[in-house]
């Protein structure tokens, strides 16, 4: 929509919020503010401080095109190219899943388990934009963090994020789940937010999910294919007493616990999200470990 008169920040936000109010998963005013702040390269606070400032015609046109993209359902993070996680800014692209607040539950639990004053070996499998690995490395500088991903494009985004966040010490490897891991390191913790949505789940049609990489979202008919692989493979890469922590869907707690138990993990437990739904399940490798090699 082109306005003849130069319009102010306040008018632009008002009009954009009005247009966005028909998008089911939008927070109209907030989305408009985030997009305008992104375009003007200022903070949202700047918008509140200068509501009467006029936009140039180029800025108006550009803003309208960003709002049009959002109206098509494109997630905010893919329009701006950024998403905050654990108070760190991550570049995201359509090759990476957009980090979700619920994944902070996995990070919180991992931090309870990682000592502050002694080195530990931790890996984040299927790192995407690198959010989990970076959060851990930023909180536990003595920890050796390895981040892996099957997608070259994703891993390149993660590496850029590690560099920009000055977490360049994070090692990164290309490969599928534990196949990416070195054979000569046993880990204290293996972390993952794998794909876990069932193929054909109607949820995939909503909330911007059609814009996200399918390989980071879906995993077989019950959503458990990759979780199953990780549970089987991770045992051979954990120290005795080491733990596997997995994020999963709200209704997958019983299946994930059962899979861990039948694979020989112990001390299995699940953390719930703020809505009280199963979200992160962990299991511990017993202090004896069978010598048999895993066949992937
Ligand atoms: N929690 C995400 C969603 O349902 C899915 C993320 C994932 O599959 N790891 O939107």
PDB file of C-alpha atoms and ligand atoms in Angstrom:
ATOM      1  CA  UNK A   1       0.000   0.000   0.000  1.00  0.00           C
ATOM      2  CA  UNK A   2       1.563   3.337  -1.069  1.00  0.00           C
ATOM      3  CA  UNK A   3       0.827   6.473   0.928  1.00  0.00           C
ATOM      4  CA  UNK A   4       1.154   9.856  -0.846  1.00  0.00           C
ATOM      5  CA  UNK A   5       1.830  11.881   2.315  1.00  0.00           C
ATOM      6  CA  UNK A   6       4.994  10.983   4.208  1.00  0.00           C
ATOM      7  CA  UNK A   7       3.791   9.125   7.210  1.00  0.00           C
ATOM      8  CA  UNK A   8       5.262   8.883  10.649  1.00  0.00           C
ATOM      9  CA  UNK A   9       6.655   5.891  12.511  1.00  0.00           C
ATOM     10  CA  UNK A  10       3.495   5.844  14.589  1.00  0.00           C
ATOM     11  CA  UNK A  11       1.181   5.923  11.584  1.00  0.00           C
ATOM     12  CA  UNK A  12       3.216   3.263   9.802  1.00  0.00           C
ATOM     13  CA  UNK A  13       3.029   0.968  12.818  1.00  0.00           C
ATOM     14  CA  UNK A  14      -0.668   1.566  13.273  1.00  0.00           C
ATOM     15  CA  UNK A  15      -1.460   0.809   9.647  1.00  0.00           C
ATOM     16  CA  UNK A  16       0.802  -2.256   9.531  1.00  0.00           C
ATOM     17  CA  UNK A  17      -0.652  -3.675  12.762  1.00  0.00           C
ATOM     18  CA  UNK A  18      -4.085  -3.247  11.276  1.00  0.00           C
ATOM     19  CA  UNK A  19      -3.104  -5.212   8.151  1.00  0.00           C
ATOM     20  CA  UNK A  20      -1.420  -7.927  10.228  1.00  0.00           C
ATOM     21  CA  UNK A  21      -4.443  -8.435  12.459  1.00  0.00           C
ATOM     22  CA  UNK A  22      -5.885 -10.898   9.924  1.00  0.00           C
ATOM     23  CA  UNK A  23      -2.869 -13.240  10.170  1.00  0.00           C
ATOM     24  CA  UNK A  24      -3.693 -16.003  12.697  1.00  0.00           C
ATOM     25  CA  UNK A  25      -0.203 -16.447  14.194  1.00  0.00           C
ATOM     26  CA  UNK A  26       0.845 -12.780  14.151  1.00  0.00           C
ATOM     27  CA  UNK A  27       1.199 -10.485  17.127  1.00  0.00           C
ATOM     28  CA  UNK A  28       0.228  -7.500  14.968  1.00  0.00           C
ATOM     29  CA  UNK A  29       1.735  -4.551  16.828  1.00  0.00           C
ATOM     30  CA  UNK A  30       4.827  -6.457  17.962  1.00  0.00           C
ATOM     31  CA  UNK A  31       5.495  -7.880  14.490  1.00  0.00           C
ATOM     32  CA  UNK A  32       5.106  -4.425  12.945  1.00  0.00           C
ATOM     33  CA  UNK A  33       7.545  -2.952  15.464  1.00  0.00           C
ATOM     34  CA  UNK A  34      10.112  -5.708  14.939  1.00  0.00           C
ATOM     35  CA  UNK A  35       9.963  -5.290  11.158  1.00  0.00           C
ATOM     36  CA  UNK A  36      10.183  -1.503  11.230  1.00  0.00           C
ATOM     37  CA  UNK A  37      13.050  -1.551  13.736  1.00  0.00           C
ATOM     38  CA  UNK A  38      14.821  -4.099  11.516  1.00  0.00           C
ATOM     39  CA  UNK A  39      14.326  -1.961   8.416  1.00  0.00           C
ATOM     40  CA  UNK A  40      15.489   1.266  10.081  1.00  0.00           C
ATOM     41  CA  UNK A  41      18.293  -0.614  11.845  1.00  0.00           C
ATOM     42  CA  UNK A  42      17.267   0.790  15.225  1.00  0.00           C
ATOM     43  CA  UNK A  43      15.962  -0.723  18.454  1.00  0.00           C
ATOM     44  CA  UNK A  44      12.238  -0.955  19.179  1.00  0.00           C
ATOM     45  CA  UNK A  45      12.833   1.583  21.950  1.00  0.00           C
ATOM     46  CA  UNK A  46      13.906   4.071  19.271  1.00  0.00           C
ATOM     47  CA  UNK A  47      10.473   3.696  17.651  1.00  0.00           C
ATOM     48  CA  UNK A  48       8.753   4.587  20.934  1.00  0.00           C
ATOM     49  CA  UNK A  49      11.096   7.565  21.425  1.00  0.00           C
ATOM     50  CA  UNK A  50      10.514   9.021  17.905  1.00  0.00           C
ATOM     51  CA  UNK A  51       6.885   8.226  17.016  1.00  0.00           C
ATOM     52  CA  UNK A  52       6.489  11.462  14.984  1.00  0.00           C
ATOM     53  CA  UNK A  53       9.545  10.947  12.784  1.00  0.00           C
ATOM     54  CA  UNK A  54       8.572  10.691   9.098  1.00  0.00           C
ATOM     55  CA  UNK A  55       9.599   7.746   6.953  1.00  0.00           C
ATOM     56  CA  UNK A  56      11.129   8.387   3.527  1.00  0.00           C
ATOM     57  CA  UNK A  57       9.109   7.110   0.545  1.00  0.00           C
ATOM     58  CA  UNK A  58      11.736   4.337   0.085  1.00  0.00           C
ATOM     59  CA  UNK A  59      11.348   3.299   3.708  1.00  0.00           C
ATOM     60  CA  UNK A  60       7.555   3.252   3.331  1.00  0.00           C
ATOM     61  CA  UNK A  61       7.774   1.058   0.249  1.00  0.00           C
ATOM     62  CA  UNK A  62      10.279  -1.280   1.858  1.00  0.00           C
ATOM     63  CA  UNK A  63       8.206  -1.515   5.038  1.00  0.00           C
ATOM     64  CA  UNK A  64       5.088  -2.348   3.028  1.00  0.00           C
ATOM     65  CA  UNK A  65       6.960  -5.138   1.250  1.00  0.00           C
ATOM     66  CA  UNK A  66       8.119  -6.623   4.575  1.00  0.00           C
ATOM     67  CA  UNK A  67       4.539  -6.528   5.866  1.00  0.00           C
ATOM     68  CA  UNK A  68       3.384  -8.223   2.646  1.00  0.00           C
ATOM     69  CA  UNK A  69       5.900 -11.054   3.230  1.00  0.00           C
ATOM     70  CA  UNK A  70       4.660 -11.469   6.782  1.00  0.00           C
ATOM     71  CA  UNK A  71       1.060 -11.534   5.529  1.00  0.00           C
ATOM     72  CA  UNK A  72       1.978 -14.555   3.391  1.00  0.00           C
ATOM     73  CA  UNK A  73       2.756 -16.336   6.674  1.00  0.00           C
ATOM     74  CA  UNK A  74       6.539 -16.132   6.461  1.00  0.00           C
ATOM     75  CA  UNK A  75       7.925 -16.266  10.013  1.00  0.00           C
ATOM     76  CA  UNK A  76       9.334 -13.036  11.378  1.00  0.00           C
ATOM     77  CA  UNK A  77      12.721 -14.647  11.947  1.00  0.00           C
ATOM     78  CA  UNK A  78      13.081 -15.550   8.264  1.00  0.00           C
ATOM     79  CA  UNK A  79      12.176 -11.995   7.222  1.00  0.00           C
ATOM     80  CA  UNK A  80      14.617 -10.301   9.562  1.00  0.00           C
ATOM     81  CA  UNK A  81      17.124 -13.193   9.435  1.00  0.00           C
ATOM     82  CA  UNK A  82      17.496 -13.142  13.220  1.00  0.00           C
ATOM     83  CA  UNK A  83      16.072 -14.842  16.323  1.00  0.00           C
ATOM     84  CA  UNK A  84      17.028 -14.499  19.957  1.00  0.00           C
ATOM     85  CA  UNK A  85      17.640 -17.602  22.045  1.00  0.00           C
ATOM     86  CA  UNK A  86      19.110 -17.687  25.542  1.00  0.00           C
ATOM     87  CA  UNK A  87      19.661 -13.900  25.259  1.00  0.00           C
ATOM     88  CA  UNK A  88      21.987 -14.459  22.288  1.00  0.00           C
ATOM     89  CA  UNK A  89      21.219 -13.318  18.734  1.00  0.00           C
ATOM     90  CA  UNK A  90      21.241 -16.023  16.084  1.00  0.00           C
ATOM     91  CA  UNK A  91      21.273 -15.607  12.352  1.00  0.00           C
ATOM     92  CA  UNK A  92      18.678 -17.972  10.876  1.00  0.00           C
ATOM     93  CA  UNK A  93      17.977 -18.935   7.276  1.00  0.00           C
ATOM     94  CA  UNK A  94      15.342 -21.185   5.714  1.00  0.00           C
ATOM     95  CA  UNK A  95      17.969 -23.969   6.002  1.00  0.00           C
ATOM     96  CA  UNK A  96      17.724 -23.847   9.799  1.00  0.00           C
ATOM     97  CA  UNK A  97      14.884 -24.410  12.213  1.00  0.00           C
ATOM     98  CA  UNK A  98      13.961 -21.217  14.082  1.00  0.00           C
ATOM     99  CA  UNK A  99      15.082 -21.658  17.712  1.00  0.00           C
ATOM    100  CA  UNK A 100      12.089 -22.072  20.044  1.00  0.00           C
ATOM    101  CA  UNK A 101      11.706 -20.873  23.634  1.00  0.00           C
ATOM    102  CA  UNK A 102      10.833 -24.413  24.806  1.00  0.00           C
ATOM    103  CA  UNK A 103      14.332 -25.581  23.814  1.00  0.00           C
ATOM    104  CA  UNK A 104      15.651 -23.443  26.674  1.00  0.00           C
ATOM    105  CA  UNK A 105      14.353 -26.229  28.968  1.00  0.00           C
ATOM    106  CA  UNK A 106      16.937 -28.551  27.421  1.00  0.00           C
ATOM    107  CA  UNK A 107      19.668 -25.942  27.929  1.00  0.00           C
ATOM    108  CA  UNK A 108      18.607 -25.303  31.552  1.00  0.00           C
ATOM    109  CA  UNK A 109      18.768 -29.006  32.373  1.00  0.00           C
ATOM    110  CA  UNK A 110      22.102 -29.435  30.596  1.00  0.00           C
ATOM    111  CA  UNK A 111      23.578 -26.547  32.601  1.00  0.00           C
ATOM    112  CA  UNK A 112      22.493 -28.205  35.850  1.00  0.00           C
ATOM    113  CA  UNK A 113      24.535 -31.225  34.794  1.00  0.00           C
ATOM    114  CA  UNK A 114      27.662 -29.513  33.418  1.00  0.00           C
ATOM    115  CA  UNK A 115      30.214 -28.545  36.069  1.00  0.00           C
ATOM    116  CA  UNK A 116      31.341 -24.881  36.122  1.00  0.00           C
ATOM    117  CA  UNK A 117      34.921 -25.427  37.149  1.00  0.00           C
ATOM    118  CA  UNK A 118      36.008 -28.565  35.337  1.00  0.00           C
ATOM    119  CA  UNK A 119      36.153 -29.338  31.631  1.00  0.00           C
ATOM    120  CA  UNK A 120      33.401 -31.515  30.166  1.00  0.00           C
ATOM    121  CA  UNK A 121      32.677 -32.925  26.716  1.00  0.00           C
ATOM    122  CA  UNK A 122      29.272 -32.005  25.326  1.00  0.00           C
ATOM    123  CA  UNK A 123      27.746 -32.377  21.893  1.00  0.00           C
ATOM    124  CA  UNK A 124      24.664 -30.891  20.239  1.00  0.00           C
ATOM    125  CA  UNK A 125      23.440 -33.186  17.462  1.00  0.00           C
ATOM    126  CA  UNK A 126      21.500 -31.535  14.626  1.00  0.00           C
ATOM    127  CA  UNK A 127      22.542 -28.090  15.788  1.00  0.00           C
ATOM    128  CA  UNK A 128      20.656 -26.060  13.127  1.00  0.00           C
ATOM    129  CA  UNK A 129      21.503 -22.414  13.750  1.00  0.00           C
ATOM    130  CA  UNK A 130      23.763 -23.530  16.616  1.00  0.00           C
ATOM    131  CA  UNK A 131      21.475 -22.260  19.369  1.00  0.00           C
ATOM    132  CA  UNK A 132      21.924 -25.070  21.922  1.00  0.00           C
ATOM    133  CA  UNK A 133      25.677 -25.408  21.374  1.00  0.00           C
ATOM    134  CA  UNK A 134      26.225 -21.647  21.645  1.00  0.00           C
ATOM    135  CA  UNK A 135      24.089 -21.306  24.780  1.00  0.00           C
ATOM    136  CA  UNK A 136      26.091 -24.068  26.478  1.00  0.00           C
ATOM    137  CA  UNK A 137      29.465 -22.709  25.355  1.00  0.00           C
ATOM    138  CA  UNK A 138      28.560 -19.193  26.499  1.00  0.00           C
ATOM    139  CA  UNK A 139      27.600 -20.419  29.977  1.00  0.00           C
ATOM    140  CA  UNK A 140      30.359 -23.011  30.455  1.00  0.00           C
ATOM    141  CA  UNK A 141      33.589 -21.716  28.896  1.00  0.00           C
ATOM    142  CA  UNK A 142      35.586 -24.723  30.131  1.00  0.00           C
ATOM    143  CA  UNK A 143      33.343 -27.163  28.269  1.00  0.00           C
ATOM    144  CA  UNK A 144      34.399 -28.605  24.914  1.00  0.00           C
ATOM    145  CA  UNK A 145      31.318 -28.263  22.740  1.00  0.00           C
ATOM    146  CA  UNK A 146      30.930 -30.072  19.448  1.00  0.00           C
ATOM    147  CA  UNK A 147      28.023 -29.185  17.166  1.00  0.00           C
ATOM    148  CA  UNK A 148      26.941 -31.414  14.294  1.00  0.00           C
ATOM    149  CA  UNK A 149      24.439 -31.231  11.486  1.00  0.00           C
ATOM    150  CA  UNK A 150      23.599 -33.280   8.424  1.00  0.00           C
ATOM    151  CA  UNK A 151      22.982 -30.143   6.380  1.00  0.00           C
ATOM    152  CA  UNK A 152      26.001 -28.309   5.037  1.00  0.00           C
ATOM    153  CA  UNK A 153      23.943 -25.107   4.737  1.00  0.00           C
ATOM    154  CA  UNK A 154      22.806 -25.322   8.345  1.00  0.00           C
ATOM    155  CA  UNK A 155      26.283 -26.000   9.635  1.00  0.00           C
ATOM    156  CA  UNK A 156      27.597 -22.969   7.736  1.00  0.00           C
ATOM    157  CA  UNK A 157      24.975 -20.782   9.491  1.00  0.00           C
ATOM    158  CA  UNK A 158      25.883 -22.299  12.874  1.00  0.00           C
ATOM    159  CA  UNK A 159      29.599 -21.668  12.260  1.00  0.00           C
ATOM    160  CA  UNK A 160      28.882 -18.042  11.364  1.00  0.00           C
ATOM    161  CA  UNK A 161      26.895 -17.657  14.576  1.00  0.00           C
ATOM    162  CA  UNK A 162      29.705 -19.202  16.658  1.00  0.00           C
ATOM    163  CA  UNK A 163      32.232 -16.813  15.102  1.00  0.00           C
ATOM    164  CA  UNK A 164      30.066 -13.738  15.583  1.00  0.00           C
ATOM    165  CA  UNK A 165      29.269 -14.675  19.183  1.00  0.00           C
ATOM    166  CA  UNK A 166      32.996 -15.227  19.745  1.00  0.00           C
ATOM    167  CA  UNK A 167      32.403 -18.866  20.493  1.00  0.00           C
ATOM    168  CA  UNK A 168      34.842 -19.931  17.810  1.00  0.00           C
ATOM    169  CA  UNK A 169      36.125 -22.730  20.033  1.00  0.00           C
ATOM    170  CA  UNK A 170      32.990 -24.756  19.305  1.00  0.00           C
ATOM    171  CA  UNK A 171      34.003 -27.624  17.056  1.00  0.00           C
ATOM    172  CA  UNK A 172      31.586 -28.435  14.253  1.00  0.00           C
ATOM    173  CA  UNK A 173      31.155 -31.586  12.196  1.00  0.00           C
ATOM    174  CA  UNK A 174      29.031 -32.515   9.240  1.00  0.00           C
ATOM    175  CA  UNK A 175      27.129 -35.783   9.553  1.00  0.00           C
ATOM    176  CA  UNK A 176      24.050 -37.660  10.628  1.00  0.00           C
ATOM    177  CA  UNK A 177      23.544 -37.874  14.405  1.00  0.00           C
ATOM    178  CA  UNK A 178      26.362 -39.843  16.074  1.00  0.00           C
ATOM    179  CA  UNK A 179      28.047 -40.647  12.764  1.00  0.00           C
ATOM    180  CA  UNK A 180      29.362 -37.087  12.932  1.00  0.00           C
ATOM    181  CA  UNK A 181      31.108 -37.750  16.238  1.00  0.00           C
ATOM    182  CA  UNK A 182      34.775 -38.663  16.607  1.00  0.00           C
ATOM    183  CA  UNK A 183      35.319 -42.276  17.678  1.00  0.00           C
ATOM    184  CA  UNK A 184      38.003 -41.410  20.226  1.00  0.00           C
ATOM    185  CA  UNK A 185      35.942 -39.084  22.441  1.00  0.00           C
ATOM    186  CA  UNK A 186      33.408 -40.212  24.983  1.00  0.00           C
ATOM    187  CA  UNK A 187      30.955 -37.468  25.911  1.00  0.00           C
ATOM    188  CA  UNK A 188      29.591 -36.452  29.275  1.00  0.00           C
ATOM    189  CA  UNK A 189      26.425 -35.174  27.646  1.00  0.00           C
ATOM    190  CA  UNK A 190      24.757 -35.642  24.301  1.00  0.00           C
ATOM    191  CA  UNK A 191      22.029 -33.083  23.581  1.00  0.00           C
ATOM    192  CA  UNK A 192      19.593 -32.859  20.717  1.00  0.00           C
ATOM    193  CA  UNK A 193      16.457 -31.151  19.553  1.00  0.00           C
ATOM    194  CA  UNK A 194      15.819 -33.535  16.649  1.00  0.00           C
ATOM    195  CA  UNK A 195      12.898 -33.534  14.239  1.00  0.00           C
ATOM    196  CA  UNK A 196       9.992 -35.186  16.048  1.00  0.00           C
ATOM    197  CA  UNK A 197       6.747 -34.165  14.371  1.00  0.00           C
ATOM    198  CA  UNK A 198       4.793 -37.008  12.750  1.00  0.00           C
ATOM    199  CA  UNK A 199       4.583 -36.822   8.955  1.00  0.00           C
ATOM    200  CA  UNK A 200       1.193 -35.453   7.950  1.00  0.00           C
ATOM    201  CA  UNK A 201       0.540 -33.859  11.365  1.00  0.00           C
ATOM    202  CA  UNK A 202      -1.886 -30.953  10.761  1.00  0.00           C
ATOM    203  CA  UNK A 203       0.327 -28.799  13.021  1.00  0.00           C
ATOM    204  CA  UNK A 204       2.803 -28.688  10.093  1.00  0.00           C
ATOM    205  CA  UNK A 205       0.392 -26.505   8.143  1.00  0.00           C
ATOM    206  CA  UNK A 206       0.280 -23.795  10.808  1.00  0.00           C
ATOM    207  CA  UNK A 207       2.327 -21.165  12.611  1.00  0.00           C
ATOM    208  CA  UNK A 208       4.927 -20.689   9.891  1.00  0.00           C
ATOM    209  CA  UNK A 209       6.010 -24.354   9.928  1.00  0.00           C
ATOM    210  CA  UNK A 210       5.542 -24.719   6.134  1.00  0.00           C
ATOM    211  CA  UNK A 211       8.450 -22.267   5.770  1.00  0.00           C
ATOM    212  CA  UNK A 212      10.807 -24.320   7.928  1.00  0.00           C
ATOM    213  CA  UNK A 213      12.989 -27.187   6.674  1.00  0.00           C
ATOM    214  CA  UNK A 214      10.996 -30.402   6.706  1.00  0.00           C
ATOM    215  CA  UNK A 215      14.116 -32.410   7.604  1.00  0.00           C
ATOM    216  CA  UNK A 216      14.347 -30.437  10.865  1.00  0.00           C
ATOM    217  CA  UNK A 217      10.687 -31.030  11.731  1.00  0.00           C
ATOM    218  CA  UNK A 218       9.362 -34.429  10.662  1.00  0.00           C
ATOM    219  CA  UNK A 219      10.611 -37.894  11.414  1.00  0.00           C
ATOM    220  CA  UNK A 220       8.533 -40.786  10.140  1.00  0.00           C
ATOM    221  CA  UNK A 221       4.939 -41.704  10.769  1.00  0.00           C
ATOM    222  CA  UNK A 222       5.070 -41.302  14.555  1.00  0.00           C
ATOM    223  CA  UNK A 223       7.793 -38.629  14.634  1.00  0.00           C
ATOM    224  CA  UNK A 224      10.114 -40.988  16.505  1.00  0.00           C
ATOM    225  CA  UNK A 225      12.436 -42.305  13.760  1.00  0.00           C
ATOM    226  CA  UNK A 226      15.346 -39.975  14.507  1.00  0.00           C
ATOM    227  CA  UNK A 227      14.827 -40.085  18.261  1.00  0.00           C
ATOM    228  CA  UNK A 228      15.074 -43.870  18.000  1.00  0.00           C
ATOM    229  CA  UNK A 229      18.332 -43.641  16.014  1.00  0.00           C
ATOM    230  CA  UNK A 230      19.874 -41.163  18.457  1.00  0.00           C
ATOM    231  CA  UNK A 231      18.953 -43.249  21.500  1.00  0.00           C
ATOM    232  CA  UNK A 232      20.518 -46.350  19.926  1.00  0.00           C
ATOM    233  CA  UNK A 233      23.670 -44.637  18.658  1.00  0.00           C
ATOM    234  CA  UNK A 234      24.388 -42.316  21.601  1.00  0.00           C
ATOM    235  CA  UNK A 235      25.132 -45.100  24.084  1.00  0.00           C
ATOM    236  CA  UNK A 236      28.419 -45.885  22.362  1.00  0.00           C
ATOM    237  CA  UNK A 237      29.519 -42.252  22.514  1.00  0.00           C
ATOM    238  CA  UNK A 238      28.764 -41.520  26.161  1.00  0.00           C
ATOM    239  CA  UNK A 239      31.120 -41.974  29.094  1.00  0.00           C
ATOM    240  CA  UNK A 240      29.949 -44.375  31.773  1.00  0.00           C
ATOM    241  CA  UNK A 241      27.562 -42.188  33.757  1.00  0.00           C
ATOM    242  CA  UNK A 242      27.103 -39.839  30.766  1.00  0.00           C
ATOM    243  CA  UNK A 243      23.654 -38.655  29.770  1.00  0.00           C
ATOM    244  CA  UNK A 244      21.524 -38.189  26.730  1.00  0.00           C
ATOM    245  CA  UNK A 245      19.004 -35.310  26.773  1.00  0.00           C
ATOM    246  CA  UNK A 246      16.364 -35.147  24.057  1.00  0.00           C
ATOM    247  CA  UNK A 247      13.654 -32.638  23.301  1.00  0.00           C
ATOM    248  CA  UNK A 248      10.466 -34.245  21.985  1.00  0.00           C
ATOM    249  CA  UNK A 249       6.777 -33.691  21.361  1.00  0.00           C
ATOM    250  CA  UNK A 250       4.267 -33.184  24.172  1.00  0.00           C
ATOM    251  CA  UNK A 251       2.793 -36.682  23.735  1.00  0.00           C
ATOM    252  CA  UNK A 252       6.049 -38.582  23.159  1.00  0.00           C
ATOM    253  CA  UNK A 253       7.290 -38.764  26.778  1.00  0.00           C
ATOM    254  CA  UNK A 254       6.119 -42.365  27.404  1.00  0.00           C
ATOM    255  CA  UNK A 255       7.563 -43.626  24.073  1.00  0.00           C
ATOM    256  CA  UNK A 256      10.906 -41.874  24.576  1.00  0.00           C
ATOM    257  CA  UNK A 257      11.216 -43.199  28.146  1.00  0.00           C
ATOM    258  CA  UNK A 258      10.337 -46.680  26.925  1.00  0.00           C
ATOM    259  CA  UNK A 259      12.886 -46.496  24.082  1.00  0.00           C
ATOM    260  CA  UNK A 260      15.595 -45.345  26.494  1.00  0.00           C
ATOM    261  CA  UNK A 261      14.741 -48.078  29.017  1.00  0.00           C
ATOM    262  CA  UNK A 262      14.768 -50.834  26.399  1.00  0.00           C
ATOM    263  CA  UNK A 263      18.160 -49.604  25.140  1.00  0.00           C
ATOM    264  CA  UNK A 264      19.646 -49.869  28.637  1.00  0.00           C
ATOM    265  CA  UNK A 265      19.624 -46.269  29.828  1.00  0.00           C
ATOM    266  CA  UNK A 266      19.004 -45.692  33.515  1.00  0.00           C
ATOM    267  CA  UNK A 267      17.774 -42.838  35.758  1.00  0.00           C
ATOM    268  CA  UNK A 268      15.303 -41.905  33.038  1.00  0.00           C
ATOM    269  CA  UNK A 269      13.197 -38.834  33.691  1.00  0.00           C
ATOM    270  CA  UNK A 270      11.237 -36.164  31.836  1.00  0.00           C
ATOM    271  CA  UNK A 271      11.005 -32.399  32.285  1.00  0.00           C
ATOM    272  CA  UNK A 272       7.814 -30.560  31.465  1.00  0.00           C
ATOM    273  CA  UNK A 273       7.403 -27.239  29.700  1.00  0.00           C
ATOM    274  CA  UNK A 274       5.578 -24.236  31.171  1.00  0.00           C
ATOM    275  CA  UNK A 275       2.264 -25.709  30.035  1.00  0.00           C
ATOM    276  CA  UNK A 276       3.014 -28.877  32.052  1.00  0.00           C
ATOM    277  CA  UNK A 277       3.603 -31.057  28.965  1.00  0.00           C
ATOM    278  CA  UNK A 278       6.436 -33.584  28.603  1.00  0.00           C
ATOM    279  CA  UNK A 279       9.238 -31.855  26.715  1.00  0.00           C
ATOM    280  CA  UNK A 280      12.752 -33.119  27.529  1.00  0.00           C
ATOM    281  CA  UNK A 281      13.648 -36.682  28.481  1.00  0.00           C
ATOM    282  CA  UNK A 282      17.039 -37.810  29.753  1.00  0.00           C
ATOM    283  CA  UNK A 283      18.713 -41.100  30.442  1.00  0.00           C
ATOM    284  CA  UNK A 284      22.054 -42.108  31.850  1.00  0.00           C
ATOM    285  CA  UNK A 285      24.457 -44.753  30.558  1.00  0.00           C
ATOM    286  CA  UNK A 286      25.225 -47.188  33.365  1.00  0.00           C
ATOM    287  CA  UNK A 287      28.763 -47.377  34.657  1.00  0.00           C
ATOM    288  CA  UNK A 288      29.346 -50.637  32.767  1.00  0.00           C
ATOM    289  CA  UNK A 289      29.142 -50.435  29.027  1.00  0.00           C
ATOM    290  CA  UNK A 290      28.902 -53.324  26.568  1.00  0.00           C
ATOM    291  CA  UNK A 291      31.914 -53.461  24.258  1.00  0.00           C
ATOM    292  CA  UNK A 292      29.919 -54.250  21.133  1.00  0.00           C
ATOM    293  CA  UNK A 293      30.240 -51.729  18.326  1.00  0.00           C
ATOM    294  CA  UNK A 294      27.094 -49.930  17.211  1.00  0.00           C
ATOM    295  CA  UNK A 295      26.031 -50.704  13.680  1.00  0.00           C
ATOM    296  CA  UNK A 296      24.415 -47.535  12.289  1.00  0.00           C
TER     297      UNK A 296
HETATM  298  N1  LIG B   1       8.627 -27.806  18.600  1.00  0.00           N
HETATM  299  C1  LIG B   1       8.535 -27.626  17.188  1.00  0.00           C
HETATM  300  C2  LIG B   1       7.108 -27.461  16.757  1.00  0.00           C
HETATM  301  O1  LIG B   1       6.304 -28.317  16.980  1.00  0.00           O
HETATM  302  C3  LIG B   1       9.165 -28.754  16.415  1.00  0.00           C
HETATM  303  C4  LIG B   1      10.632 -28.747  16.568  1.00  0.00           C
HETATM  304  C5  LIG B   1      11.247 -30.043  16.250  1.00  0.00           C
HETATM  305  O2  LIG B   1      10.715 -30.884  15.526  1.00  0.00           O
HETATM  306  N2  LIG B   1      12.385 -30.263  16.790  1.00  0.00           N
HETATM  307  O3  LIG B   1       6.788 -26.452  16.205  1.00  0.00           O
END
